[in-house]
Tab-separated table of C-alpha atoms in Angstrom:
chain	number	residue	atom	x	y	z
K	301	MET	CA	0.000	0.000	0.000
K	302	ALA	CA	1.447	3.351	-1.013
K	303	ASN	CA	2.173	5.985	1.633
K	304	ASN	CA	-0.857	8.029	0.654
K	305	PHE	CA	-1.979	9.367	4.009
K	306	ILE	CA	-5.429	10.893	4.194
K	307	ILE	CA	-5.279	11.337	7.966
K	308	GLN	CA	-2.215	12.683	9.748
K	309	VAL	CA	-2.205	13.220	13.501
K	310	ASP	CA	0.819	14.614	15.334
K	311	ASN	CA	1.015	14.939	19.118
K	312	LEU	CA	-2.713	15.332	19.725
K	313	GLN	CA	-3.509	16.289	23.311
K	314	LYS	CA	-6.899	16.832	24.934
K	315	LYS	CA	-7.820	17.302	28.581
K	316	TYR	CA	-11.098	17.671	30.425
K	317	GLY	CA	-10.143	19.404	33.627
K	318	SER	CA	-7.664	17.151	35.407
K	319	ILE	CA	-8.457	14.173	33.154
K	320	THR	CA	-6.177	13.569	30.163
K	321	ALA	CA	-8.258	11.987	27.395
K	322	ALA	CA	-5.552	12.059	24.700
K	323	GLU	CA	-1.827	12.405	25.312
K	324	ASN	CA	0.748	12.768	22.518
K	325	VAL	CA	-1.393	10.738	20.100
K	326	SER	CA	0.236	10.404	16.662
K	327	PHE	CA	-0.669	8.197	13.700
K	328	GLN	CA	-1.468	8.180	9.984
K	329	VAL	CA	-4.233	6.512	8.011
K	330	GLN	CA	-3.597	5.376	4.463
K	331	GLN	CA	-6.066	5.675	1.643
K	332	GLY	CA	-8.263	2.608	1.216
K	333	GLU	CA	-7.544	0.939	4.553
K	334	ILE	CA	-9.676	0.114	7.552
K	335	PHE	CA	-7.885	1.696	10.492
K	336	GLY	CA	-8.968	0.723	13.986
K	337	MET	CA	-8.611	2.446	17.333
K	338	VAL	CA	-9.193	-0.129	20.058
K	339	GLY	CA	-9.301	-0.136	23.814
K	340	PRO	CA	-11.757	-0.061	26.709
K	341	ASN	CA	-14.297	2.670	27.342
K	342	GLY	CA	-12.504	5.801	28.510
K	343	ALA	CA	-9.226	4.981	26.759
K	344	GLY	CA	-9.368	8.084	24.526
K	345	LYS	CA	-10.706	6.578	21.288
K	346	THR	CA	-13.873	8.660	20.984
K	347	THR	CA	-12.094	11.883	21.975
K	348	THR	CA	-9.523	11.248	19.258
K	349	ILE	CA	-12.028	10.418	16.534
K	350	GLU	CA	-14.190	13.439	17.452
K	351	CYS	CA	-11.127	15.681	17.087
K	352	LEU	CA	-10.615	14.203	13.611
K	353	GLU	CA	-14.255	14.866	12.731
K	354	GLY	CA	-14.041	18.474	13.908
K	355	LEU	CA	-16.516	17.911	16.743
K	356	ARG	CA	-13.926	18.650	19.427
K	357	THR	CA	-11.010	21.079	19.480
K	358	PRO	CA	-7.688	19.610	20.608
K	359	ASP	CA	-5.639	21.458	23.212
K	360	GLU	CA	-2.441	20.822	21.262
K	361	GLY	CA	-1.222	18.990	18.178
K	362	ASP	CA	-1.670	19.033	14.414
K	363	ILE	CA	-4.461	17.196	12.600
K	364	HIS	CA	-5.024	16.992	8.857
K	365	VAL	CA	-7.900	15.034	7.367
K	366	LEU	CA	-8.023	14.838	3.569
K	367	GLY	CA	-5.533	17.719	3.599
K	368	LEU	CA	-7.876	19.896	5.683
K	369	ASN	CA	-7.818	21.214	9.233
K	370	PRO	CA	-10.929	19.790	10.946
K	371	GLN	CA	-11.466	22.961	12.988
K	372	LYS	CA	-10.636	25.655	10.418
K	373	ASP	CA	-12.092	23.832	7.392
K	374	SER	CA	-15.035	22.135	9.099
K	375	THR	CA	-17.656	23.107	6.491
K	376	LEU	CA	-15.578	21.872	3.557
K	377	LEU	CA	-14.573	18.718	5.431
K	378	ALA	CA	-18.200	17.894	6.270
K	379	HIS	CA	-18.879	17.334	2.573
K	380	LYS	CA	-15.977	14.887	2.256
K	381	ILE	CA	-16.491	12.652	5.288
K	382	GLY	CA	-19.255	10.439	6.642
K	383	VAL	CA	-19.806	10.049	10.375
K	384	GLN	CA	-21.581	7.453	12.506
K	385	LEU	CA	-21.522	8.690	16.084
K	386	GLN	CA	-21.323	6.493	19.175
K	387	GLU	CA	-24.703	7.839	20.274
K	388	SER	CA	-27.274	9.084	17.753
K	389	ALA	CA	-31.003	9.620	17.682
K	390	LEU	CA	-33.687	10.685	15.229
K	391	PHE	CA	-37.297	11.828	15.551
K	392	HIS	CA	-39.239	8.787	16.721
K	393	ARG	CA	-41.987	9.144	14.116
K	394	ILE	CA	-39.825	9.833	11.074
K	395	LYS	CA	-39.874	7.047	8.478
K	396	VAL	CA	-36.763	5.377	7.094
K	397	TRP	CA	-37.228	6.727	3.570
K	398	GLU	CA	-38.021	10.199	4.906
K	399	VAL	CA	-34.801	10.520	6.893
K	400	LEU	CA	-32.704	9.324	3.941
K	401	ASP	CA	-34.463	11.760	1.618
K	402	LEU	CA	-34.036	14.573	4.176
K	403	PHE	CA	-30.309	13.989	4.677
K	404	ALA	CA	-29.758	13.733	0.913
K	405	SER	CA	-31.210	17.235	0.566
K	406	PHE	CA	-28.385	18.637	2.695
K	407	TYR	CA	-25.748	17.992	0.019
K	408	PRO	CA	-25.316	19.307	-3.538
K	409	ARG	CA	-24.286	15.911	-4.957
K	410	PRO	CA	-25.686	13.218	-2.689
K	411	ALA	CA	-25.564	9.487	-3.240
K	412	ASN	CA	-28.717	7.776	-4.483
K	413	TRP	CA	-30.532	7.083	-1.219
K	414	LYS	CA	-32.776	4.486	-2.868
K	415	LYS	CA	-29.685	2.447	-3.711
K	416	LEU	CA	-28.466	2.819	-0.133
K	417	LEU	CA	-31.865	1.575	1.024
K	418	ALA	CA	-31.311	-1.603	-0.985
K	419	GLN	CA	-27.614	-1.947	-0.105
K	420	PHE	CA	-28.357	-1.947	3.608
K	421	GLU	CA	-31.404	-4.214	3.335
K	422	LEU	CA	-33.825	-1.547	4.517
K	423	GLU	CA	-36.301	-1.673	1.638
K	424	GLU	CA	-38.823	-3.695	3.620
K	425	SER	CA	-38.523	-1.143	6.433
K	426	ARG	CA	-38.766	1.988	4.273
K	427	GLU	CA	-42.203	2.911	5.678
K	428	GLN	CA	-41.248	1.948	9.235
K	429	VAL	CA	-40.817	4.756	11.781
K	430	TYR	CA	-37.450	5.076	13.504
K	431	ALA	CA	-38.797	4.158	16.939
K	432	LYS	CA	-39.932	0.745	15.674
K	433	LEU	CA	-36.584	-0.302	14.176
K	434	SER	CA	-34.421	-2.975	15.781
K	435	GLY	CA	-30.935	-2.147	17.027
K	436	GLY	CA	-29.364	-3.682	13.920
K	437	GLN	CA	-31.735	-1.793	11.601
K	438	LYS	CA	-30.924	1.490	13.327
K	439	GLN	CA	-27.200	0.886	12.917
K	440	ARG	CA	-27.631	0.031	9.232
K	441	LEU	CA	-29.627	3.231	8.813
K	442	PHE	CA	-26.926	5.304	10.506
K	443	ILE	CA	-24.252	3.857	8.210
K	444	ALA	CA	-26.462	4.643	5.209
K	445	LEU	CA	-26.769	8.217	6.494
K	446	ALA	CA	-22.980	8.376	6.887
K	447	LEU	CA	-22.705	7.498	3.183
K	448	ILE	CA	-25.465	9.797	1.931
K	449	ASN	CA	-22.956	12.454	0.785
K	450	ASP	CA	-20.782	9.842	-1.022
K	451	PRO	CA	-17.770	10.550	1.261
K	452	GLU	CA	-14.163	9.599	0.695
K	453	LEU	CA	-13.641	8.806	4.379
K	454	ILE	CA	-16.055	7.262	6.903
K	455	PHE	CA	-15.779	7.409	10.691
K	456	LEU	CA	-17.504	4.646	12.666
K	457	ASP	CA	-17.541	5.026	16.461
K	458	GLU	CA	-18.365	1.851	18.440
K	459	LEU	CA	-20.442	0.540	15.551
K	460	THR	CA	-21.632	-2.736	17.067
K	461	THR	CA	-22.014	-1.924	20.769
K	462	GLY	CA	-25.287	-3.371	22.031
K	463	LEU	CA	-25.880	-5.602	19.018
K	464	ASP	CA	-26.390	-9.354	19.197
K	465	PRO	CA	-23.756	-11.615	17.556
K	466	GLN	CA	-25.740	-12.073	14.342
K	467	ALA	CA	-26.280	-8.332	13.901
K	468	ARG	CA	-22.614	-7.718	14.700
K	469	HIS	CA	-21.475	-10.060	11.930
K	470	THR	CA	-23.907	-8.355	9.547
K	471	MET	CA	-22.286	-5.017	10.405
K	472	TRP	CA	-18.839	-6.460	9.737
K	473	ASN	CA	-19.920	-7.573	6.256
K	474	ILE	CA	-21.321	-4.114	5.584
K	475	VAL	CA	-18.045	-2.465	6.597
K	476	ARG	CA	-16.114	-4.767	4.266
K	477	ASP	CA	-18.521	-3.963	1.411
K	478	VAL	CA	-18.105	-0.221	2.008
K	479	ARG	CA	-14.317	-0.527	1.885
K	480	ALA	CA	-14.620	-2.567	-1.334
K	481	GLN	CA	-16.273	0.486	-2.894
K	482	GLY	CA	-12.993	2.379	-2.502
K	483	LYS	CA	-13.776	4.112	0.779
K	484	THR	CA	-11.369	4.589	3.667
K	485	ILE	CA	-12.714	3.695	7.107
K	486	CYS	CA	-11.551	4.815	10.525
K	487	LEU	CA	-13.329	3.038	13.366
K	488	THR	CA	-13.236	2.709	17.130
K	489	THR	CA	-14.177	-0.419	19.026
K	490	HIS	CA	-13.631	-2.120	22.360
K	491	PHE	CA	-14.290	-5.524	20.775
K	492	MET	CA	-10.864	-6.976	20.009
K	493	GLU	CA	-12.327	-9.673	17.767
K	494	GLU	CA	-13.976	-6.952	15.695
K	495	ALA	CA	-10.669	-5.167	15.186
K	496	GLU	CA	-8.891	-8.423	14.384
K	497	ARG	CA	-11.510	-9.388	11.794
K	498	LEU	CA	-11.864	-5.996	10.083
K	499	CYS	CA	-8.811	-3.805	10.428
K	500	ASP	CA	-5.716	-3.536	8.260
K	501	ARG	CA	-3.931	-1.738	11.091
K	502	VAL	CA	-4.797	-1.180	14.725
K	503	ALA	CA	-3.822	1.440	17.299
K	504	ILE	CA	-4.255	0.157	20.849
K	505	PHE	CA	-5.259	2.918	23.270
K	506	ASP	CA	-4.860	2.870	27.034
K	507	ARG	CA	-5.362	5.856	29.327
K	508	GLY	CA	-5.248	8.335	26.467
K	509	LYS	CA	-2.084	6.978	24.877
K	510	ILE	CA	-1.330	4.725	21.927
K	511	VAL	CA	0.599	1.819	23.414
K	512	ALA	CA	0.972	-0.168	20.164
K	513	LEU	CA	0.233	0.315	16.458
K	514	ASP	CA	0.613	-2.315	13.732
K	515	THR	CA	-1.322	-4.889	11.764
K	516	PRO	CA	-3.301	-7.313	13.945
K	517	GLU	CA	-1.117	-10.155	12.691
K	518	ASN	CA	2.131	-8.397	13.620
K	519	LEU	CA	0.829	-7.345	17.016
K	520	ILE	CA	-0.096	-10.953	17.804
K	521	ASN	CA	3.102	-12.459	16.380
K	522	ASN	CA	5.294	-9.983	18.291
K	523	LEU	CA	3.625	-11.070	21.511
K	524	LYS	CA	5.281	-14.496	21.178
K	525	ALA	CA	2.504	-15.989	23.293
K	526	GLU	CA	1.831	-19.682	23.694
K	527	ASN	CA	-0.764	-21.667	21.794
K	528	ARG	CA	-3.057	-23.824	23.898
K	529	ILE	CA	-4.830	-27.137	23.410
K	530	LEU	CA	-7.774	-27.949	25.658
K	531	PHE	CA	-9.576	-31.284	26.026
K	532	LYS	CA	-11.203	-33.609	28.532
K	533	LEU	CA	-9.811	-37.015	29.480
K	534	GLN	CA	-12.200	-39.944	29.726
K	535	GLY	CA	-11.433	-42.003	32.834
K	536	ILE	CA	-7.676	-41.450	32.531
K	537	ALA	CA	-5.468	-39.610	35.037
K	538	LYS	CA	-3.509	-36.521	34.021
K	539	GLU	CA	-0.298	-38.392	34.859
K	540	SER	CA	-0.779	-40.478	31.705
K	541	LEU	CA	0.349	-37.384	29.803
K	542	ASP	CA	3.669	-36.985	31.613
K	543	GLN	CA	5.727	-38.239	28.667
K	544	LEU	CA	4.377	-35.343	26.617
K	545	LYS	CA	6.550	-33.011	28.687
K	546	GLN	CA	9.551	-34.412	26.816
K	547	THR	CA	8.115	-33.189	23.510
K	548	GLN	CA	9.933	-30.083	22.321
K	549	SER	CA	6.765	-28.219	21.367
K	550	VAL	CA	5.095	-28.701	24.785
K	551	ASN	CA	5.869	-26.125	27.458
K	552	ARG	CA	3.528	-27.159	30.274
K	553	ILE	CA	0.520	-29.331	31.134
K	554	GLU	CA	-2.156	-28.130	33.550
K	555	SER	CA	-5.553	-29.144	34.892
K	556	VAL	CA	-8.112	-26.328	34.752
K	557	GLY	CA	-11.434	-27.510	36.104
K	558	ASP	CA	-12.322	-30.661	34.216
K	559	ARG	CA	-10.070	-29.807	31.288
K	560	ILE	CA	-6.474	-30.541	30.455
K	561	VAL	CA	-4.642	-27.481	29.109
K	562	ILE	CA	-1.422	-28.034	27.184
K	563	SER	CA	0.556	-24.905	26.306
K	564	GLY	CA	3.454	-24.621	23.929
K	565	PHE	CA	5.017	-23.064	20.856
K	566	GLY	CA	5.463	-23.904	17.218
K	567	ASP	CA	3.463	-25.360	14.359
K	568	ARG	CA	3.986	-28.920	15.633
K	569	LEU	CA	2.137	-28.507	18.936
K	570	VAL	CA	-1.290	-29.750	17.796
K	571	ALA	CA	0.119	-32.624	15.767
K	572	ASP	CA	2.453	-33.703	18.601
K	573	VAL	CA	-0.335	-33.758	21.173
K	574	VAL	CA	-2.925	-35.515	18.997
K	575	ASN	CA	-0.401	-38.071	17.736
K	576	PHE	CA	0.599	-38.845	21.342
K	577	LEU	CA	-3.014	-39.335	22.428
K	578	VAL	CA	-3.751	-41.640	19.506
K	579	ALA	CA	-0.508	-43.628	19.754
K	580	ASN	CA	-1.030	-44.238	23.472
K	581	LYS	CA	-4.750	-44.975	23.073
K	582	ILE	CA	-5.676	-42.233	25.529
K	583	PRO	CA	-9.396	-41.440	25.176
K	584	TYR	CA	-10.274	-37.741	25.029
K	585	ARG	CA	-13.145	-35.502	23.957
K	586	ASP	CA	-14.036	-31.860	23.306
K	587	LEU	CA	-10.593	-31.008	21.970
K	588	ARG	CA	-10.110	-27.448	20.803
K	589	THR	CA	-7.258	-25.059	20.244
K	590	GLU	CA	-6.714	-21.475	21.357
K	591	GLN	CA	-4.317	-19.124	19.632
K	592	PRO	CA	-3.139	-15.723	20.869
K	593	ASN	CA	-5.360	-12.823	19.827
K	594	LEU	CA	-5.581	-9.060	20.245
K	595	GLU	CA	-7.147	-9.513	23.664
K	596	ASP	CA	-3.913	-11.237	24.755
K	597	VAL	CA	-1.884	-8.388	23.248
K	598	PHE	CA	-3.906	-5.807	25.160
K	599	LEU	CA	-3.572	-7.781	28.391
K	600	ALA	CA	0.199	-8.065	27.929
K	601	LEU	CA	0.572	-4.343	27.187
K	602	THR	CA	-1.729	-2.952	29.861
K	603	GLY	CA	-2.021	-5.676	32.493
K	604	LYS	CA	-5.807	-5.691	32.339
K	605	LYS	CA	-8.625	-7.220	30.340
K	606	ILE	CA	-11.256	-5.336	28.397
K	607	ILE	CA	-14.673	-5.650	29.990
K	608	ASP	CA	-17.527	-5.421	27.472
């Protein structure tokens, strides 16, 4: 990917009284990528993205979005970006088609809202009033509204908070489809799986600072964390696995509740463990594997887990 930055942030700082929401935040976003800002609530993600959108004024630092200053060029920038806020609301009695038609009237060259209605599977709900929409339908509507001006860059703030797993996966597919149309997406989330599934690069925030920034794959690989294999033994004692400790790929064997947990490194770990169980006729069930993920990276960097 070429170094074609459409967002450049240098030493952003923002305080609310004695609370530092963003401290020396610096990063770039390349054209055509999905860039994620991840971390728990209160980590500084929303403050940062709202400074990029021109909704908040930073105390210090330089920000350029599509070559514009979000504070000085806010009117011009508003026609080039689409925004889905963390918290949004519409008139309860306004219909889906009415709000799309209304928002389209705000721009000189809007996207075809009827096509957006179809793209986001809202045609059957076009006559439905906002108050009667499900959480997933409301989120699809807000993304459609973020695209109504045919923007180059879309900001999505905590897109899937409060959605059930099925609706969340639907949102992920929509985000991928939007990027496939040539758009650049900058999103915030506290769901590490969401960032891992969607983002080309991720900035991990903690207490207003970026503590790591890279591709999800590189962040996980650099952690050098163990892989784990979990299974249940059927009428066999844990001691029957002692010889596995001599296997180079196995680091340790533990009992966690009614499960055996074998931790180790390398591509051979799963094969070594399964081959040992089969060769020694050791009955087992419910075998599964766990690999390091962004949640492990965040835990290693900050010493705490994200609580949904």
